[in-house]
PDB file of C-alpha atoms in Angstrom:
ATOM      1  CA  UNK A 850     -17.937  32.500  20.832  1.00 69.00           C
ATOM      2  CA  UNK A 851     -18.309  28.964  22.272  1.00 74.00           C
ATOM      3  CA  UNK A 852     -17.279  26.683  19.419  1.00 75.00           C
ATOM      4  CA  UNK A 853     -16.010  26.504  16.314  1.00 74.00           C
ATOM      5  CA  UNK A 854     -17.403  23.769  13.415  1.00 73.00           C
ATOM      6  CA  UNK A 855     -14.709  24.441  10.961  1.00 74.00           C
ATOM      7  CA  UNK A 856     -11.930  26.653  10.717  1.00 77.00           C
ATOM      8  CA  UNK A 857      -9.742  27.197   7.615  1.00 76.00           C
ATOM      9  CA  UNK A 858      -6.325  28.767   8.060  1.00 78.00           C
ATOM     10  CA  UNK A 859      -3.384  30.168   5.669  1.00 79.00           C
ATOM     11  CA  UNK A 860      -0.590  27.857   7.542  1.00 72.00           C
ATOM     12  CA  UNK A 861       0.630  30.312   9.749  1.00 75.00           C
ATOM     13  CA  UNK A 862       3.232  27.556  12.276  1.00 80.00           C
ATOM     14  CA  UNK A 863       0.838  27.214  15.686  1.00 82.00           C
ATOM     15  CA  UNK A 864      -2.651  28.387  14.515  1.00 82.00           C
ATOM     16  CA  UNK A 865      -3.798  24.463  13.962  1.00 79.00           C
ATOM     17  CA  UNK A 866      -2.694  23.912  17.444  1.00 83.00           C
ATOM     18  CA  UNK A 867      -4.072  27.324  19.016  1.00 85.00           C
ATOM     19  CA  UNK A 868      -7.624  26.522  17.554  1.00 82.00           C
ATOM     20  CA  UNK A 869      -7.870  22.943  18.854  1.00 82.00           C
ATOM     21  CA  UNK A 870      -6.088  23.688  22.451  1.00 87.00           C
ATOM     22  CA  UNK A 871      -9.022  26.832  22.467  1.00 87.00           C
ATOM     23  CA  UNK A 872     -11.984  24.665  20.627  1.00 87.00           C
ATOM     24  CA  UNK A 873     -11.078  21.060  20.792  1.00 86.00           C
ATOM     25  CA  UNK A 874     -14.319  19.840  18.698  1.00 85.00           C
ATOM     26  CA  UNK A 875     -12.845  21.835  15.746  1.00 84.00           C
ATOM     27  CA  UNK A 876     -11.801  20.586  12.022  1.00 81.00           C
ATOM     28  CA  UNK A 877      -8.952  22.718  11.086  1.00 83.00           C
ATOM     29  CA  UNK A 878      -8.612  22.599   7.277  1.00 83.00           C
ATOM     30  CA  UNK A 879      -5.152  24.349   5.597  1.00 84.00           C
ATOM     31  CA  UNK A 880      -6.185  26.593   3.080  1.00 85.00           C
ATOM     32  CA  UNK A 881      -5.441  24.867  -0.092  1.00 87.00           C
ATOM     33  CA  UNK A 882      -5.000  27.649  -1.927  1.00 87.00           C
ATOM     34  CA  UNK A 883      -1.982  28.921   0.404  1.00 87.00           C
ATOM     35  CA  UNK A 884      -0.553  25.343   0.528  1.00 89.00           C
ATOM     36  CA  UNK A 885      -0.641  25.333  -3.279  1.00 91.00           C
ATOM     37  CA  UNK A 886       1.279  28.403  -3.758  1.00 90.00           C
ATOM     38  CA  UNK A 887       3.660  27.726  -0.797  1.00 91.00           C
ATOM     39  CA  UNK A 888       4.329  24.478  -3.223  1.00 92.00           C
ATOM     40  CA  UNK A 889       4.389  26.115  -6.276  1.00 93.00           C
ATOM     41  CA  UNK A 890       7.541  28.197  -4.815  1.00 92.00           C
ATOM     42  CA  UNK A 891       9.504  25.498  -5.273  1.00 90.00           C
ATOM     43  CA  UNK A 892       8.564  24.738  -8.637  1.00 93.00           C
ATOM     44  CA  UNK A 893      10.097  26.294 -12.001  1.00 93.00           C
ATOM     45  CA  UNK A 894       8.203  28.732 -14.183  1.00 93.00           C
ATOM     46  CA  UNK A 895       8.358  26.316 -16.705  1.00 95.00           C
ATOM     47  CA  UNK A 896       6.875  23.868 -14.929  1.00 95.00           C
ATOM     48  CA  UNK A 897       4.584  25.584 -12.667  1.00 95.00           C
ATOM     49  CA  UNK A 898       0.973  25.108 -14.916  1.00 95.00           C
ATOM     50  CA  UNK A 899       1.763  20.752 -15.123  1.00 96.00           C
ATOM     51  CA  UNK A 900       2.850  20.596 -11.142  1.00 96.00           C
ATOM     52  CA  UNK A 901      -0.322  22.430 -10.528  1.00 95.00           C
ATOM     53  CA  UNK A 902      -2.486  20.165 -12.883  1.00 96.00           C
ATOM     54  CA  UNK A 903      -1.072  17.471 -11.605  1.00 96.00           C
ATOM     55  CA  UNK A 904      -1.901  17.892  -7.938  1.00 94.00           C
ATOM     56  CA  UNK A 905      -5.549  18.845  -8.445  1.00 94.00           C
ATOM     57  CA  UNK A 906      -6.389  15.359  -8.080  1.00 96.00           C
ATOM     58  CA  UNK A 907      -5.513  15.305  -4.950  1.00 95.00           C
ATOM     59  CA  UNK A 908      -7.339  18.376  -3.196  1.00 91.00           C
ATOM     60  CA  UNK A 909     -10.030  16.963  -6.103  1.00 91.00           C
ATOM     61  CA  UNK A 910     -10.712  13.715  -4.739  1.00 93.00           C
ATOM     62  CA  UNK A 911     -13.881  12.381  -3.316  1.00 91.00           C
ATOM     63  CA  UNK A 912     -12.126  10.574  -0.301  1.00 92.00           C
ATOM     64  CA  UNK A 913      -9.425  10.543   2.011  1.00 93.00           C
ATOM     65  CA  UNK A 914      -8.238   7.122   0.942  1.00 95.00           C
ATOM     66  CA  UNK A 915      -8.431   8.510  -3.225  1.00 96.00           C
ATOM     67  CA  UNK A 916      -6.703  11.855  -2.505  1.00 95.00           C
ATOM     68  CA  UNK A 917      -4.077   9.636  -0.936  1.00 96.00           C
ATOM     69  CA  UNK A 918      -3.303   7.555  -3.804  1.00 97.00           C
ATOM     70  CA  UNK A 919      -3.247  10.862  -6.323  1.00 97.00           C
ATOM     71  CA  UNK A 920      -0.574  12.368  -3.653  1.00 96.00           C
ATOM     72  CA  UNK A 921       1.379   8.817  -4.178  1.00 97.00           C
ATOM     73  CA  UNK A 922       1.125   9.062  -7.759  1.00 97.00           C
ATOM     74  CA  UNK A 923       2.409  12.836  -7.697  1.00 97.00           C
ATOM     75  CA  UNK A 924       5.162  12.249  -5.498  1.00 96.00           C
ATOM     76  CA  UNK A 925       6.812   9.658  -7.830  1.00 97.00           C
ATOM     77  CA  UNK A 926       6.350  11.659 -10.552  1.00 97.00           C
ATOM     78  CA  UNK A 927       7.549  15.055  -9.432  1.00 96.00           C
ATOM     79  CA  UNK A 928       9.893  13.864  -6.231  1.00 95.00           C
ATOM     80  CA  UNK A 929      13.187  13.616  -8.030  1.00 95.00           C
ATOM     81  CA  UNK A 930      12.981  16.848  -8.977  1.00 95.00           C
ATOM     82  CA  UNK A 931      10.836  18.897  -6.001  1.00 94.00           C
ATOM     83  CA  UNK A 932      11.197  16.868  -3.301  1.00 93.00           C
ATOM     84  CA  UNK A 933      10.179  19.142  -0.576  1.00 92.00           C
ATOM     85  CA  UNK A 934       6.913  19.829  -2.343  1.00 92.00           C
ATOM     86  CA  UNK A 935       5.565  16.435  -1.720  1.00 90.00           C
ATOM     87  CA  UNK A 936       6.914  16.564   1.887  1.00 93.00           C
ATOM     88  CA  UNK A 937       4.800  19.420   2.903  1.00 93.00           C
ATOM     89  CA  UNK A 938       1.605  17.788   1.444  1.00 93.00           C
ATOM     90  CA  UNK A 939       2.382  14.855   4.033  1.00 93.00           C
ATOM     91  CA  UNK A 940       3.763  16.789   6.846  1.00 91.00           C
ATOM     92  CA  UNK A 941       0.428  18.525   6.998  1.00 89.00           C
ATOM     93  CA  UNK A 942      -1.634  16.032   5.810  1.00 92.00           C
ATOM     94  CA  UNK A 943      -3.713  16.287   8.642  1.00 89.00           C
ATOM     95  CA  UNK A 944      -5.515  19.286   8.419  1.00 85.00           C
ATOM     96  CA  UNK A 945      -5.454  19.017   4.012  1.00 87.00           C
ATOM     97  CA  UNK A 946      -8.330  16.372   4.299  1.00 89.00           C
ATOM     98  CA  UNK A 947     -10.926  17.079   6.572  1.00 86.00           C
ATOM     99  CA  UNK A 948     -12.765  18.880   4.007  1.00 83.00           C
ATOM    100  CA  UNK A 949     -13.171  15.798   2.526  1.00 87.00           C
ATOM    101  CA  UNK A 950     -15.828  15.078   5.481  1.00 86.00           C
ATOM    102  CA  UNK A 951     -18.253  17.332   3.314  1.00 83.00           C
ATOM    103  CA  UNK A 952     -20.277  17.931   0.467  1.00 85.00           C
ATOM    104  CA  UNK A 953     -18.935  19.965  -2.492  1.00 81.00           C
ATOM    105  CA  UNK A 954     -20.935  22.691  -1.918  1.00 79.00           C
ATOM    106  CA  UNK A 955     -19.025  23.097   1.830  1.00 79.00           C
ATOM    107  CA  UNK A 956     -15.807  22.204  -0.088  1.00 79.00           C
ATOM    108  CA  UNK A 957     -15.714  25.124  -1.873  1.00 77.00           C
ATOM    109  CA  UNK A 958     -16.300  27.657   0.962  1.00 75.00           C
ATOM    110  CA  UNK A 959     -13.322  25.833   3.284  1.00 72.00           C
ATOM    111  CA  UNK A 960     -10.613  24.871   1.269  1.00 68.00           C
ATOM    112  CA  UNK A 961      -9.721  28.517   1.041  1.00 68.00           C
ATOM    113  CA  UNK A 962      -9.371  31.227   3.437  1.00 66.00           C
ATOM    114  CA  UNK A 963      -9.426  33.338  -0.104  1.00 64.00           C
ATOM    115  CA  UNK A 964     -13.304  34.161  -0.086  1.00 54.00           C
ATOM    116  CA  UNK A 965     -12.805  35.526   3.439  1.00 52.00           C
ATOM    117  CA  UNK A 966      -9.927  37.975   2.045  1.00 48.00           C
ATOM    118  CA  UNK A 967     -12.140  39.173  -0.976  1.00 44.00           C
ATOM    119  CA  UNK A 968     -15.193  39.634   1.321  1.00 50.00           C
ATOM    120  CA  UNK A 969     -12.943  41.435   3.610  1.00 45.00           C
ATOM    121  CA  UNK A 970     -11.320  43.371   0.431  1.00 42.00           C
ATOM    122  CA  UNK A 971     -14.413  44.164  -0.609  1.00 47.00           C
ATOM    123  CA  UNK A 972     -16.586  45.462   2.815  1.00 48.00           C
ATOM    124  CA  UNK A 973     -19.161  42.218   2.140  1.00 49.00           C
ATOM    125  CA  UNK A 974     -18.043  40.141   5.033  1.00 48.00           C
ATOM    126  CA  UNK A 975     -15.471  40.036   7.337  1.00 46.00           C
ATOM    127  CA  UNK A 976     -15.197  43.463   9.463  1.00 47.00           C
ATOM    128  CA  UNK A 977     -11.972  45.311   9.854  1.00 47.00           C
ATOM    129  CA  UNK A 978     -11.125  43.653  12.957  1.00 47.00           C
ATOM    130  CA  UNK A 979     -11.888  40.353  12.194  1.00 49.00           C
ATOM    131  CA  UNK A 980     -14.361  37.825  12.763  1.00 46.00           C
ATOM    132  CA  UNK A 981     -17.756  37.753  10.412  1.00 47.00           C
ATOM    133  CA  UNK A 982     -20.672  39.297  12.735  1.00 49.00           C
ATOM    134  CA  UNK A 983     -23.268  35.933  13.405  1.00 47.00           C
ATOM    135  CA  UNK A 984     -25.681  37.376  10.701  1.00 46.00           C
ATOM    136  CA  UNK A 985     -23.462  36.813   7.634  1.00 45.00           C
ATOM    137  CA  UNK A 986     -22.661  33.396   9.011  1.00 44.00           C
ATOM    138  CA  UNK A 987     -25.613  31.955   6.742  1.00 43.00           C
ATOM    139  CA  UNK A 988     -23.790  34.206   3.217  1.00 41.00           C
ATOM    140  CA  UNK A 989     -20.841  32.893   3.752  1.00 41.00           C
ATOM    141  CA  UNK A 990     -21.868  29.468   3.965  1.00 42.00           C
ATOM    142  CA  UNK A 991     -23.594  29.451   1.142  1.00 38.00           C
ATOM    143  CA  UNK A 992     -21.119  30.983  -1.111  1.00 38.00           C
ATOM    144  CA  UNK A 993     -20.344  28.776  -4.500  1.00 35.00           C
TER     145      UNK A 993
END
C-alpha cells in the first residue's frame, strides 16, 4: 500500500497519530458511531434518546463552521450535567470533521468504521486478517 485517502478509526489512543506518521496525506475521521456511544456512557438511561437527538446536529451539519455552533449549543445545554461528554467532542475535534470535506454519499461510508465490521461479520468485505483486497475497494465506496 502506498497511501491512504481516508481512514476511519474506532478511537483506539495512537491510531490517528500512527496513520499520519505512516501516510502523512491522510484524513483520519473518528468513527462517529464509536464516539457517540463512548458519549452516551456517560449519559443516564433516562436521558440517553434526547442527548443523542440532540447531538445529531452536529455530526449532521453541512460545514465545519455549522457543526461547530450545534456542538456550542449542546454543550450549554447538556454541560452542567455531562460535562465530560462535551469535552471529548472538542478534545478530538480534529479528526470528527473532516468528513465534512465530502459529499453525503462519502459521509455515510466514513463516519463509521461499522459497515467495515458487518462486511467483515458477514464474509462480504473485509478478510479475516484485515485490510479489504483492492477489488472491493469500488463496493465499499459505494455503499449507502
Amino acid at each position: 500500500m502506498q497511501d491512504i485517502f481516508i481512514a476511519c478509526v474506532d478511537g483506539l489512543k495512537g491510531f490517528p497519530q500512527a496513520i499520519e506518521t505512516v501516510f502523512p496525506k491522510t484524513h483520519v475521521q473518528l468513527c462517529i458511531v464509536h464516539l457517540m456511544r463512548a458519549s452516551l456512557n456517560y449519559v443516564s438511561w433516562k436521558q440517553r434518546k434526547q442527548v443523542a437527538a440532540d447531538l445529531k446536529p452536529v455530526y449532521h451539519a453541512s460545514t465545519p463552521e455549522e457543526a461547530q455552533l450545534r456542538l456550542a449549543e449542546f454543550t450549554a445545554k447538556w454541560d452542567q450535567a455531562y460535562p465530560t461528554m462535551a469535552q471529548m467532542w472538542h478534545r478530538n475535534w480534529d479528526h470528527v470533521t473532516p468528513f465534512f470535506a465530502y459529499p453525503a454519499e462519502i459521509r455515510k461510508v466514513v463516519y463509521t468504521t461499522s459497515n467495515n465490521l458487518a462486511d467483515a461479520a458477514s464474509g462480504r468485505g473485509v478478510p479475516a486478517g484485515g485490510i479489504p483486497p483492492e477489488s472491493n475497494l469500488p463496493r465499499t465506496f459505494s455503499q449507502t
